mmCIF file with all atom_site columns, C-alpha atoms in Angstrom:
data_model
loop_
_atom_site.group_PDB
_atom_site.id
_atom_site.type_symbol
_atom_site.label_atom_id
_atom_site.label_alt_id
_atom_site.label_comp_id
_atom_site.label_asym_id
_atom_site.label_entity_id
_atom_site.label_seq_id
_atom_site.pdbx_PDB_ins_code
_atom_site.Cartn_x
_atom_site.Cartn_y
_atom_site.Cartn_z
_atom_site.occupancy
_atom_site.B_iso_or_equiv
_atom_site.pdbx_formal_charge
_atom_site.auth_seq_id
_atom_site.auth_comp_id
_atom_site.auth_asym_id
_atom_site.auth_atom_id
_atom_site.pdbx_PDB_model_num
ATOM 1   C CA . UNK A 1 1   ? -8.070  -18.447 39.381 1.00 0.00 ? 5   UNK A CA 1
ATOM 2   C CA . UNK A 1 2   ? -8.716  -16.195 36.512 1.00 0.00 ? 6   UNK A CA 1
ATOM 3   C CA . UNK A 1 3   ? -6.315  -12.827 36.413 1.00 0.00 ? 7   UNK A CA 1
ATOM 4   C CA . UNK A 1 4   ? -7.775  -9.308  36.749 1.00 0.00 ? 8   UNK A CA 1
ATOM 5   C CA . UNK A 1 5   ? -6.520  -5.996  35.474 1.00 0.00 ? 9   UNK A CA 1
ATOM 6   C CA . UNK A 1 6   ? -7.061  -2.720  37.654 1.00 0.00 ? 10  UNK A CA 1
ATOM 7   C CA . UNK A 1 7   ? -6.166  0.652   37.516 1.00 0.00 ? 11  UNK A CA 1
ATOM 8   C CA . UNK A 1 8   ? -3.197  1.493   39.176 1.00 0.00 ? 12  UNK A CA 1
ATOM 9   C CA . UNK A 1 9   ? -4.361  4.763   41.144 1.00 0.00 ? 13  UNK A CA 1
ATOM 10  C CA . UNK A 1 10  ? -7.694  6.814   41.295 1.00 0.00 ? 14  UNK A CA 1
ATOM 11  C CA . UNK A 1 11  ? -8.705  9.934   43.275 1.00 0.00 ? 15  UNK A CA 1
ATOM 12  C CA . UNK A 1 12  ? -11.939 10.776  44.381 1.00 0.00 ? 16  UNK A CA 1
ATOM 13  C CA . UNK A 1 13  ? -13.549 14.148  46.220 1.00 0.00 ? 17  UNK A CA 1
ATOM 14  C CA . UNK A 1 14  ? -14.726 13.148  49.475 1.00 0.00 ? 18  UNK A CA 1
ATOM 15  C CA . UNK A 1 15  ? -18.760 12.438  49.518 1.00 0.00 ? 19  UNK A CA 1
ATOM 16  C CA . UNK A 1 16  ? -18.979 11.834  46.213 1.00 0.00 ? 20  UNK A CA 1
ATOM 17  C CA . UNK A 1 17  ? -19.017 8.164   44.642 1.00 0.00 ? 21  UNK A CA 1
ATOM 18  C CA . UNK A 1 18  ? -16.033 6.103   43.875 1.00 0.00 ? 22  UNK A CA 1
ATOM 19  C CA . UNK A 1 19  ? -15.983 3.806   40.715 1.00 0.00 ? 23  UNK A CA 1
ATOM 20  C CA . UNK A 1 20  ? -13.340 1.496   40.620 1.00 0.00 ? 24  UNK A CA 1
ATOM 21  C CA . UNK A 1 21  ? -13.227 -0.859  37.455 1.00 0.00 ? 25  UNK A CA 1
ATOM 22  C CA . UNK A 1 22  ? -11.948 -4.197  37.092 1.00 0.00 ? 26  UNK A CA 1
ATOM 23  C CA . UNK A 1 23  ? -11.223 -6.497  34.089 1.00 0.00 ? 27  UNK A CA 1
ATOM 24  C CA . UNK A 1 24  ? -11.848 -10.005 34.150 1.00 0.00 ? 28  UNK A CA 1
ATOM 25  C CA . UNK A 1 25  ? -12.097 -11.753 30.754 1.00 0.00 ? 29  UNK A CA 1
ATOM 26  C CA . UNK A 1 26  ? -10.942 -14.926 31.285 1.00 0.00 ? 30  UNK A CA 1
ATOM 27  C CA . UNK A 1 27  ? -13.224 -15.328 34.330 1.00 0.00 ? 31  UNK A CA 1
ATOM 28  C CA . UNK A 1 28  ? -14.916 -18.878 34.186 1.00 0.00 ? 32  UNK A CA 1
ATOM 29  C CA . UNK A 1 29  ? -18.652 -19.805 34.598 1.00 0.00 ? 33  UNK A CA 1
ATOM 30  C CA . UNK A 1 30  ? -18.261 -20.648 38.360 1.00 0.00 ? 34  UNK A CA 1
ATOM 31  C CA . UNK A 1 31  ? -15.679 -18.232 39.541 1.00 0.00 ? 35  UNK A CA 1
ATOM 32  C CA . UNK A 1 32  ? -17.016 -15.130 41.472 1.00 0.00 ? 36  UNK A CA 1
ATOM 33  C CA . UNK A 1 33  ? -16.386 -11.592 41.281 1.00 0.00 ? 37  UNK A CA 1
ATOM 34  C CA . UNK A 1 34  ? -14.943 -10.804 45.131 1.00 0.00 ? 38  UNK A CA 1
ATOM 35  C CA . UNK A 1 35  ? -13.622 -7.111  46.326 1.00 0.00 ? 39  UNK A CA 1
ATOM 36  C CA . UNK A 1 36  ? -11.149 -6.450  49.295 1.00 0.00 ? 40  UNK A CA 1
ATOM 37  C CA . UNK A 1 37  ? -9.490  -3.429  50.481 1.00 0.00 ? 41  UNK A CA 1
ATOM 38  C CA . UNK A 1 38  ? -6.711  -3.332  52.601 1.00 0.00 ? 42  UNK A CA 1
ATOM 39  C CA . UNK A 1 39  ? -5.789  0.044   54.609 1.00 0.00 ? 43  UNK A CA 1
ATOM 40  C CA . UNK A 1 40  ? -2.347  0.924   55.301 1.00 0.00 ? 44  UNK A CA 1
ATOM 41  C CA . UNK A 1 41  ? -0.573  -1.851  57.679 1.00 0.00 ? 45  UNK A CA 1
ATOM 42  C CA . UNK A 1 42  ? -4.111  -3.413  58.044 1.00 0.00 ? 46  UNK A CA 1
ATOM 43  C CA . UNK A 1 43  ? -4.881  -6.698  56.724 1.00 0.00 ? 47  UNK A CA 1
ATOM 44  C CA . UNK A 1 44  ? -7.673  -7.031  53.718 1.00 0.00 ? 48  UNK A CA 1
ATOM 45  C CA . UNK A 1 45  ? -11.050 -6.709  54.663 1.00 0.00 ? 49  UNK A CA 1
ATOM 46  C CA . UNK A 1 46  ? -13.481 -8.077  52.739 1.00 0.00 ? 50  UNK A CA 1
ATOM 47  C CA . UNK A 1 47  ? -16.120 -5.909  50.690 1.00 0.00 ? 51  UNK A CA 1
ATOM 48  C CA . UNK A 1 48  ? -18.653 -7.964  48.678 1.00 0.00 ? 52  UNK A CA 1
ATOM 49  C CA . UNK A 1 49  ? -18.644 -10.710 46.414 1.00 0.00 ? 53  UNK A CA 1
ATOM 50  C CA . UNK A 1 50  ? -21.022 -11.693 43.530 1.00 0.00 ? 54  UNK A CA 1
ATOM 51  C CA . UNK A 1 51  ? -21.537 -14.072 40.483 1.00 0.00 ? 55  UNK A CA 1
ATOM 52  C CA . UNK A 1 52  ? -23.565 -12.320 37.667 1.00 0.00 ? 56  UNK A CA 1
ATOM 53  C CA . UNK A 1 53  ? -26.220 -10.193 39.507 1.00 0.00 ? 57  UNK A CA 1
ATOM 54  C CA . UNK A 1 54  ? -25.525 -6.808  40.843 1.00 0.00 ? 58  UNK A CA 1
ATOM 55  C CA . UNK A 1 55  ? -24.737 -6.977  44.902 1.00 0.00 ? 59  UNK A CA 1
ATOM 56  C CA . UNK A 1 56  ? -25.191 -4.121  47.227 1.00 0.00 ? 60  UNK A CA 1
ATOM 57  C CA . UNK A 1 57  ? -24.349 -4.155  50.858 1.00 0.00 ? 61  UNK A CA 1
ATOM 58  C CA . UNK A 1 58  ? -23.886 -1.731  53.521 1.00 0.00 ? 62  UNK A CA 1
ATOM 59  C CA . UNK A 1 59  ? -20.496 -0.790  52.283 1.00 0.00 ? 63  UNK A CA 1
ATOM 60  C CA . UNK A 1 60  ? -20.543 -0.999  48.431 1.00 0.00 ? 64  UNK A CA 1
ATOM 61  C CA . UNK A 1 61  ? -22.439 -1.875  45.236 1.00 0.00 ? 65  UNK A CA 1
ATOM 62  C CA . UNK A 1 62  ? -21.061 -4.092  42.621 1.00 0.00 ? 66  UNK A CA 1
ATOM 63  C CA . UNK A 1 63  ? -22.054 -3.977  39.289 1.00 0.00 ? 67  UNK A CA 1
ATOM 64  C CA . UNK A 1 64  ? -21.117 -6.485  36.836 1.00 0.00 ? 68  UNK A CA 1
ATOM 65  C CA . UNK A 1 65  ? -21.729 -6.956  32.934 1.00 0.00 ? 69  UNK A CA 1
ATOM 66  C CA . UNK A 1 66  ? -23.940 -9.259  31.293 1.00 0.00 ? 70  UNK A CA 1
ATOM 67  C CA . UNK A 1 67  ? -20.824 -10.967 29.921 1.00 0.00 ? 71  UNK A CA 1
ATOM 68  C CA . UNK A 1 68  ? -19.160 -11.335 33.322 1.00 0.00 ? 72  UNK A CA 1
ATOM 69  C CA . UNK A 1 69  ? -15.868 -9.655  31.768 1.00 0.00 ? 73  UNK A CA 1
ATOM 70  C CA . UNK A 1 70  ? -15.678 -6.582  34.034 1.00 0.00 ? 74  UNK A CA 1
ATOM 71  C CA . UNK A 1 71  ? -16.993 -5.274  36.937 1.00 0.00 ? 75  UNK A CA 1
ATOM 72  C CA . UNK A 1 72  ? -17.117 -1.896  38.909 1.00 0.00 ? 76  UNK A CA 1
ATOM 73  C CA . UNK A 1 73  ? -17.082 -1.372  42.811 1.00 0.00 ? 77  UNK A CA 1
ATOM 74  C CA . UNK A 1 74  ? -19.059 1.383   43.685 1.00 0.00 ? 78  UNK A CA 1
ATOM 75  C CA . UNK A 1 75  ? -18.432 3.599   47.189 1.00 0.00 ? 79  UNK A CA 1
ATOM 76  C CA . UNK A 1 76  ? -21.306 5.733   46.983 1.00 0.00 ? 80  UNK A CA 1
ATOM 77  C CA . UNK A 1 77  ? -20.374 8.334   48.995 1.00 0.00 ? 81  UNK A CA 1
ATOM 78  C CA . UNK A 1 78  ? -16.395 8.366   49.780 1.00 0.00 ? 82  UNK A CA 1
ATOM 79  C CA . UNK A 1 79  ? -14.693 8.889   52.954 1.00 0.00 ? 83  UNK A CA 1
ATOM 80  C CA . UNK A 1 80  ? -11.508 9.684   53.923 1.00 0.00 ? 84  UNK A CA 1
ATOM 81  C CA . UNK A 1 81  ? -11.352 6.642   55.660 1.00 0.00 ? 85  UNK A CA 1
ATOM 82  C CA . UNK A 1 82  ? -12.341 5.031   52.414 1.00 0.00 ? 86  UNK A CA 1
ATOM 83  C CA . UNK A 1 83  ? -8.302  5.495   51.247 1.00 0.00 ? 87  UNK A CA 1
ATOM 84  C CA . UNK A 1 84  ? -6.988  1.986   50.962 1.00 0.00 ? 88  UNK A CA 1
ATOM 85  C CA . UNK A 1 85  ? -6.012  -0.220  48.137 1.00 0.00 ? 89  UNK A CA 1
ATOM 86  C CA . UNK A 1 86  ? -9.015  -1.977  46.297 1.00 0.00 ? 90  UNK A CA 1
ATOM 87  C CA . UNK A 1 87  ? -8.566  -5.794  45.171 1.00 0.00 ? 91  UNK A CA 1
ATOM 88  C CA . UNK A 1 88  ? -10.487 -7.112  42.317 1.00 0.00 ? 92  UNK A CA 1
ATOM 89  C CA . UNK A 1 89  ? -10.109 -11.045 42.693 1.00 0.00 ? 93  UNK A CA 1
ATOM 90  C CA . UNK A 1 90  ? -11.982 -13.999 41.036 1.00 0.00 ? 94  UNK A CA 1
ATOM 91  C CA . UNK A 1 91  ? -12.689 -17.394 42.814 1.00 0.00 ? 95  UNK A CA 1
ATOM 92  C CA . UNK A 1 92  ? -14.603 -20.192 42.980 1.00 0.00 ? 96  UNK A CA 1
ATOM 93  C CA . UNK A 1 93  ? -16.715 -19.341 46.390 1.00 0.00 ? 97  UNK A CA 1
ATOM 94  C CA . UNK A 1 94  ? -16.130 -21.818 49.233 1.00 0.00 ? 98  UNK A CA 1
ATOM 95  C CA . UNK A 1 95  ? -14.507 -24.862 47.044 1.00 0.00 ? 99  UNK A CA 1
ATOM 96  C CA . UNK A 1 96  ? -12.078 -26.887 48.365 1.00 0.00 ? 100 UNK A CA 1
ATOM 97  C CA . UNK A 1 97  ? -9.218  -26.468 50.938 1.00 0.00 ? 101 UNK A CA 1
ATOM 98  C CA . UNK A 1 98  ? -6.754  -25.310 47.871 1.00 0.00 ? 102 UNK A CA 1
ATOM 99  C CA . UNK A 1 99  ? -8.933  -22.047 47.050 1.00 0.00 ? 103 UNK A CA 1
ATOM 100 C CA . UNK A 1 100 ? -6.646  -19.419 48.163 1.00 0.00 ? 104 UNK A CA 1
ATOM 101 C CA . UNK A 1 101 ? -7.136  -15.580 46.978 1.00 0.00 ? 105 UNK A CA 1
ATOM 102 C CA . UNK A 1 102 ? -4.717  -14.494 44.746 1.00 0.00 ? 106 UNK A CA 1
ATOM 103 C CA . UNK A 1 103 ? -3.981  -11.003 45.086 1.00 0.00 ? 107 UNK A CA 1
ATOM 104 C CA . UNK A 1 104 ? -3.201  -8.704  41.741 1.00 0.00 ? 108 UNK A CA 1
ATOM 105 C CA . UNK A 1 105 ? -1.902  -5.351  42.100 1.00 0.00 ? 109 UNK A CA 1
ATOM 106 C CA . UNK A 1 106 ? -4.951  -3.455  43.023 1.00 0.00 ? 110 UNK A CA 1
ATOM 107 C CA . UNK A 1 107 ? -6.059  -0.065  42.701 1.00 0.00 ? 111 UNK A CA 1
ATOM 108 C CA . UNK A 1 108 ? -4.773  2.299   45.247 1.00 0.00 ? 112 UNK A CA 1
ATOM 109 C CA . UNK A 1 109 ? -7.941  5.076   45.906 1.00 0.00 ? 113 UNK A CA 1
ATOM 110 C CA . UNK A 1 110 ? -7.091  8.171   47.617 1.00 0.00 ? 114 UNK A CA 1
ATOM 111 C CA . UNK A 1 111 ? -9.968  10.308  48.512 1.00 0.00 ? 115 UNK A CA 1
ATOM 112 C CA . UNK A 1 112 ? -9.121  13.879  49.110 1.00 0.00 ? 116 UNK A CA 1
ATOM 113 C CA . UNK A 1 113 ? -11.110 16.390  50.993 1.00 0.00 ? 117 UNK A CA 1
ATOM 114 C CA . UNK B 2 1   ? -18.235 -11.306 61.323 1.00 0.00 ? 14  UNK B CA 1
ATOM 115 C CA . UNK B 2 2   ? -16.146 -13.959 61.383 1.00 0.00 ? 15  UNK B CA 1
ATOM 116 C CA . UNK B 2 3   ? -12.893 -12.811 63.260 1.00 0.00 ? 16  UNK B CA 1
ATOM 117 C CA . UNK B 2 4   ? -9.059  -13.938 62.696 1.00 0.00 ? 17  UNK B CA 1
ATOM 118 C CA . UNK B 2 5   ? -6.469  -12.824 65.233 1.00 0.00 ? 18  UNK B CA 1
ATOM 119 C CA . UNK B 2 6   ? -2.819  -12.704 64.456 1.00 0.00 ? 19  UNK B CA 1
ATOM 120 C CA . UNK B 2 7   ? -0.241  -12.160 67.533 1.00 0.00 ? 20  UNK B CA 1
ATOM 121 C CA . UNK B 2 8   ? 1.897   -10.360 67.450 1.00 0.00 ? 21  UNK B CA 1
ATOM 122 C CA . UNK B 2 9   ? 1.007   -7.513  65.463 1.00 0.00 ? 22  UNK B CA 1
ATOM 123 C CA . UNK B 2 10  ? 4.207   -5.724  65.568 1.00 0.00 ? 23  UNK B CA 1
ATOM 124 C CA . UNK B 2 11  ? 7.974   -7.537  66.550 1.00 0.00 ? 24  UNK B CA 1
ATOM 125 C CA . UNK B 2 12  ? 11.247  -6.320  66.093 1.00 0.00 ? 25  UNK B CA 1
ATOM 126 C CA . UNK B 2 13  ? 13.951  -8.982  66.345 1.00 0.00 ? 26  UNK B CA 1
ATOM 127 C CA . UNK B 2 14  ? 17.719  -9.423  66.272 1.00 0.00 ? 27  UNK B CA 1
ATOM 128 C CA . UNK B 2 15  ? 19.682  -10.740 63.162 1.00 0.00 ? 28  UNK B CA 1
ATOM 129 C CA . UNK B 2 16  ? 19.896  -14.854 63.539 1.00 0.00 ? 29  UNK B CA 1
ATOM 130 C CA . UNK B 2 17  ? 17.127  -15.394 65.982 1.00 0.00 ? 30  UNK B CA 1
ATOM 131 C CA . UNK B 2 18  ? 13.719  -17.304 65.619 1.00 0.00 ? 31  UNK B CA 1
ATOM 132 C CA . UNK B 2 19  ? 10.271  -15.537 65.616 1.00 0.00 ? 32  UNK B CA 1
ATOM 133 C CA . UNK B 2 20  ? 6.645   -17.108 65.984 1.00 0.00 ? 33  UNK B CA 1
ATOM 134 C CA . UNK B 2 21  ? 3.599   -15.671 64.476 1.00 0.00 ? 34  UNK B CA 1
ATOM 135 C CA . UNK B 2 22  ? 0.248   -16.647 65.501 1.00 0.00 ? 35  UNK B CA 1
ATOM 136 C CA . UNK B 2 23  ? -2.975  -17.069 63.272 1.00 0.00 ? 36  UNK B CA 1
ATOM 137 C CA . UNK B 2 24  ? -5.841  -17.798 65.239 1.00 0.00 ? 37  UNK B CA 1
ATOM 138 C CA . UNK B 2 25  ? -9.528  -18.015 63.915 1.00 0.00 ? 38  UNK B CA 1
ATOM 139 C CA . UNK B 2 26  ? -11.813 -16.870 66.993 1.00 0.00 ? 39  UNK B CA 1
ATOM 140 C CA . UNK B 2 27  ? -15.096 -18.136 66.411 1.00 0.00 ? 40  UNK B CA 1
ATOM 141 C CA . UNK B 2 28  ? -15.327 -20.503 63.226 1.00 0.00 ? 41  UNK B CA 1
ATOM 142 C CA . UNK B 2 29  ? -12.903 -23.714 62.689 1.00 0.00 ? 42  UNK B CA 1
ATOM 143 C CA . UNK B 2 30  ? -10.382 -23.704 59.933 1.00 0.00 ? 43  UNK B CA 1
ATOM 144 C CA . UNK B 2 31  ? -9.026  -26.505 58.136 1.00 0.00 ? 44  UNK B CA 1
ATOM 145 C CA . UNK B 2 32  ? -6.840  -24.752 56.231 1.00 0.00 ? 45  UNK B CA 1
ATOM 146 C CA . UNK B 2 33  ? -5.009  -21.354 56.474 1.00 0.00 ? 46  UNK B CA 1
ATOM 147 C CA . UNK B 2 34  ? -2.701  -19.307 54.073 1.00 0.00 ? 47  UNK B CA 1
ATOM 148 C CA . UNK B 2 35  ? 0.281   -17.425 54.957 1.00 0.00 ? 48  UNK B CA 1
ATOM 149 C CA . UNK B 2 36  ? 0.955   -14.374 52.838 1.00 0.00 ? 49  UNK B CA 1
ATOM 150 C CA . UNK B 2 37  ? 4.069   -11.989 52.822 1.00 0.00 ? 50  UNK B CA 1
ATOM 151 C CA . UNK B 2 38  ? 3.732   -8.415  51.337 1.00 0.00 ? 51  UNK B CA 1
ATOM 152 C CA . UNK B 2 39  ? 6.776   -5.845  51.131 1.00 0.00 ? 52  UNK B CA 1
ATOM 153 C CA . UNK B 2 40  ? 6.561   -2.034  51.131 1.00 0.00 ? 53  UNK B CA 1
ATOM 154 C CA . UNK B 2 41  ? 4.229   -0.780  48.246 1.00 0.00 ? 54  UNK B CA 1
ATOM 155 C CA . UNK B 2 42  ? 3.702   -4.399  47.040 1.00 0.00 ? 55  UNK B CA 1
ATOM 156 C CA . UNK B 2 43  ? 0.973   -6.735  46.700 1.00 0.00 ? 56  UNK B CA 1
ATOM 157 C CA . UNK B 2 44  ? 0.058   -10.044 49.082 1.00 0.00 ? 57  UNK B CA 1
ATOM 158 C CA . UNK B 2 45  ? 2.444   -12.948 48.348 1.00 0.00 ? 58  UNK B CA 1
ATOM 159 C CA . UNK B 2 46  ? 1.244   -16.219 49.030 1.00 0.00 ? 59  UNK B CA 1
ATOM 160 C CA . UNK B 2 47  ? 3.821   -18.051 50.772 1.00 0.00 ? 60  UNK B CA 1
ATOM 161 C CA . UNK B 2 48  ? 2.415   -21.460 52.011 1.00 0.00 ? 61  UNK B CA 1
ATOM 162 C CA . UNK B 2 49  ? -1.067  -23.238 52.605 1.00 0.00 ? 62  UNK B CA 1
ATOM 163 C CA . UNK B 2 50  ? -1.166  -24.626 56.333 1.00 0.00 ? 63  UNK B CA 1
ATOM 164 C CA . UNK B 2 51  ? -3.488  -27.795 56.516 1.00 0.00 ? 64  UNK B CA 1
ATOM 165 C CA . UNK B 2 52  ? -4.327  -28.957 59.824 1.00 0.00 ? 65  UNK B CA 1
ATOM 166 C CA . UNK B 2 53  ? -2.690  -32.340 60.908 1.00 0.00 ? 66  UNK B CA 1
ATOM 167 C CA . UNK B 2 54  ? -0.514  -32.381 57.743 1.00 0.00 ? 67  UNK B CA 1
ATOM 168 C CA . UNK B 2 55  ? 2.333   -30.488 56.173 1.00 0.00 ? 68  UNK B CA 1
ATOM 169 C CA . UNK B 2 56  ? 2.390   -27.517 54.501 1.00 0.00 ? 69  UNK B CA 1
ATOM 170 C CA . UNK B 2 57  ? 2.426   -26.583 50.996 1.00 0.00 ? 70  UNK B CA 1
ATOM 171 C CA . UNK B 2 58  ? 4.701   -23.966 50.169 1.00 0.00 ? 71  UNK B CA 1
ATOM 172 C CA . UNK B 2 59  ? 4.855   -21.731 47.030 1.00 0.00 ? 72  UNK B CA 1
ATOM 173 C CA . UNK B 2 60  ? 7.724   -21.816 44.332 1.00 0.00 ? 73  UNK B CA 1
ATOM 174 C CA . UNK B 2 61  ? 11.090  -19.868 45.956 1.00 0.00 ? 74  UNK B CA 1
ATOM 175 C CA . UNK B 2 62  ? 10.011  -20.173 49.242 1.00 0.00 ? 75  UNK B CA 1
ATOM 176 C CA . UNK B 2 63  ? 12.245  -22.243 51.556 1.00 0.00 ? 76  UNK B CA 1
ATOM 177 C CA . UNK B 2 64  ? 10.232  -24.268 53.963 1.00 0.00 ? 77  UNK B CA 1
ATOM 178 C CA . UNK B 2 65  ? 12.968  -24.960 56.487 1.00 0.00 ? 78  UNK B CA 1
ATOM 179 C CA . UNK B 2 66  ? 13.014  -21.413 56.843 1.00 0.00 ? 79  UNK B CA 1
ATOM 180 C CA . UNK B 2 67  ? 9.816   -20.768 57.207 1.00 0.00 ? 80  UNK B CA 1
ATOM 181 C CA . UNK B 2 68  ? 8.525   -23.208 59.604 1.00 0.00 ? 81  UNK B CA 1
ATOM 182 C CA . UNK B 2 69  ? 4.411   -23.558 59.329 1.00 0.00 ? 82  UNK B CA 1
ATOM 183 C CA . UNK B 2 70  ? 2.731   -25.613 62.143 1.00 0.00 ? 83  UNK B CA 1
ATOM 184 C CA . UNK B 2 71  ? -0.974  -25.871 61.731 1.00 0.00 ? 84  UNK B CA 1
ATOM 185 C CA . UNK B 2 72  ? -1.855  -28.346 65.015 1.00 0.00 ? 85  UNK B CA 1
ATOM 186 C CA . UNK B 2 73  ? -5.446  -27.516 65.452 1.00 0.00 ? 86  UNK B CA 1
ATOM 187 C CA . UNK B 2 74  ? -8.500  -26.475 63.643 1.00 0.00 ? 87  UNK B CA 1
ATOM 188 C CA . UNK B 2 75  ? -8.203  -22.773 65.116 1.00 0.00 ? 88  UNK B CA 1
ATOM 189 C CA . UNK B 2 76  ? -4.378  -22.128 65.125 1.00 0.00 ? 89  UNK B CA 1
ATOM 190 C CA . UNK B 2 77  ? -1.779  -21.953 62.431 1.00 0.00 ? 90  UNK B CA 1
ATOM 191 C CA . UNK B 2 78  ? 1.757   -20.525 63.100 1.00 0.00 ? 91  UNK B CA 1
ATOM 192 C CA . UNK B 2 79  ? 4.860   -19.309 61.385 1.00 0.00 ? 92  UNK B CA 1
ATOM 193 C CA . UNK B 2 80  ? 7.937   -19.155 62.661 1.00 0.00 ? 93  UNK B CA 1
ATOM 194 C CA . UNK B 2 81  ? 10.516  -17.487 60.627 1.00 0.00 ? 94  UNK B CA 1
ATOM 195 C CA . UNK B 2 82  ? 14.028  -18.971 61.479 1.00 0.00 ? 95  UNK B CA 1
ATOM 196 C CA . UNK B 2 83  ? 17.659  -17.481 61.666 1.00 0.00 ? 96  UNK B CA 1
ATOM 197 C CA . UNK B 2 84  ? 15.708  -14.216 60.363 1.00 0.00 ? 97  UNK B CA 1
ATOM 198 C CA . UNK B 2 85  ? 17.915  -11.752 58.563 1.00 0.00 ? 98  UNK B CA 1
ATOM 199 C CA . UNK B 2 86  ? 16.958  -8.117  57.892 1.00 0.00 ? 99  UNK B CA 1
ATOM 200 C CA . UNK B 2 87  ? 15.709  -9.378  54.474 1.00 0.00 ? 100 UNK B CA 1
ATOM 201 C CA . UNK B 2 88  ? 12.500  -11.141 55.843 1.00 0.00 ? 101 UNK B CA 1
ATOM 202 C CA . UNK B 2 89  ? 11.420  -8.009  57.243 1.00 0.00 ? 102 UNK B CA 1
ATOM 203 C CA . UNK B 2 90  ? 7.991   -7.658  56.009 1.00 0.00 ? 103 UNK B CA 1
ATOM 204 C CA . UNK B 2 91  ? 4.328   -7.783  56.598 1.00 0.00 ? 104 UNK B CA 1
ATOM 205 C CA . UNK B 2 92  ? 3.124   -11.294 57.421 1.00 0.00 ? 105 UNK B CA 1
ATOM 206 C CA . UNK B 2 93  ? -0.705  -11.925 56.985 1.00 0.00 ? 106 UNK B CA 1
ATOM 207 C CA . UNK B 2 94  ? -2.695  -15.096 57.563 1.00 0.00 ? 107 UNK B CA 1
ATOM 208 C CA . UNK B 2 95  ? -5.965  -15.854 56.153 1.00 0.00 ? 108 UNK B CA 1
ATOM 209 C CA . UNK B 2 96  ? -8.486  -18.328 57.498 1.00 0.00 ? 109 UNK B CA 1
ATOM 210 C CA . UNK B 2 97  ? -10.932 -20.349 55.326 1.00 0.00 ? 110 UNK B CA 1
ATOM 211 C CA . UNK B 2 98  ? -14.015 -21.012 57.176 1.00 0.00 ? 111 UNK B CA 1
ATOM 212 C CA . UNK B 2 99  ? -14.179 -25.240 57.019 1.00 0.00 ? 112 UNK B CA 1
ATOM 213 C CA . UNK B 2 100 ? -18.034 -25.006 56.807 1.00 0.00 ? 113 UNK B CA 1
ATOM 214 C CA . UNK B 2 101 ? -18.360 -22.146 54.651 1.00 0.00 ? 114 UNK B CA 1
ATOM 215 C CA . UNK B 2 102 ? -15.462 -21.844 52.500 1.00 0.00 ? 115 UNK B CA 1
ATOM 216 C CA . UNK B 2 103 ? -15.091 -18.234 52.752 1.00 0.00 ? 116 UNK B CA 1
ATOM 217 C CA . UNK B 2 104 ? -11.727 -16.820 53.748 1.00 0.00 ? 117 UNK B CA 1
ATOM 218 C CA . UNK B 2 105 ? -11.026 -14.101 56.479 1.00 0.00 ? 118 UNK B CA 1
ATOM 219 C CA . UNK B 2 106 ? -7.910  -12.202 56.935 1.00 0.00 ? 119 UNK B CA 1
ATOM 220 C CA . UNK B 2 107 ? -5.787  -11.428 60.253 1.00 0.00 ? 120 UNK B CA 1
ATOM 221 C CA . UNK B 2 108 ? -4.691  -7.990  60.963 1.00 0.00 ? 121 UNK B CA 1
ATOM 222 C CA . UNK B 2 109 ? -1.201  -8.651  59.687 1.00 0.00 ? 122 UNK B CA 1
ATOM 223 C CA . UNK B 2 110 ? 2.444   -8.792  61.964 1.00 0.00 ? 123 UNK B CA 1
ATOM 224 C CA . UNK B 2 111 ? 5.057   -6.667  61.101 1.00 0.00 ? 124 UNK B CA 1
ATOM 225 C CA . UNK B 2 112 ? 8.445   -8.101  61.498 1.00 0.00 ? 125 UNK B CA 1
ATOM 226 C CA . UNK B 2 113 ? 11.284  -5.917  61.370 1.00 0.00 ? 126 UNK B CA 1
ATOM 227 C CA . UNK B 2 114 ? 14.849  -7.790  61.638 1.00 0.00 ? 127 UNK B CA 1
ATOM 228 C CA . UNK B 2 115 ? 17.552  -5.407  62.795 1.00 0.00 ? 128 UNK B CA 1
#
């Protein structure tokens, strides 16, 4: 799986949009960009994933650059409960049995009142 | 959405004893499950890949005789920490791969404290 680079930490004001960047310059053509988050003392929670088109669901939006070398996760109206570590991971979707998720350092997002 | 259940969520044990952690996929079959370990303020580190009906594959540096993995059914994998020591205290997380879709789902994690 391609390596990703994320800022170590970010702050965001409650109610504002949180924009979390991720660089994945070595991504392969068949690798998707996945985002998970981990709230303290819980297992990772799936947020969203995409291949090359922008994606949106009830939790967030994912913007992938045209060259696919970077992406941004957008939480449109951050709340205090969005405080967590956000992981950007690239991997082949579905795939074979050995296709685990490899976690980098992630971005620690602190949403402040 | 798909649910993966881990049990127990918290366990405290004495040094030298063994502890078993269960990981169950509740509404899908999982031929493959993954076990991760996470120390405070660190990321998740893959320990081993658990395959139903066969031996687990361990990552470099993870002792297979200390961390016993059994994946006897399509919905259950267990991790047994044998002869636990305080340095084994950690947050253990499993992930199950849906056999049909290939997507991965995580359990809630199990916090082990060895006294």
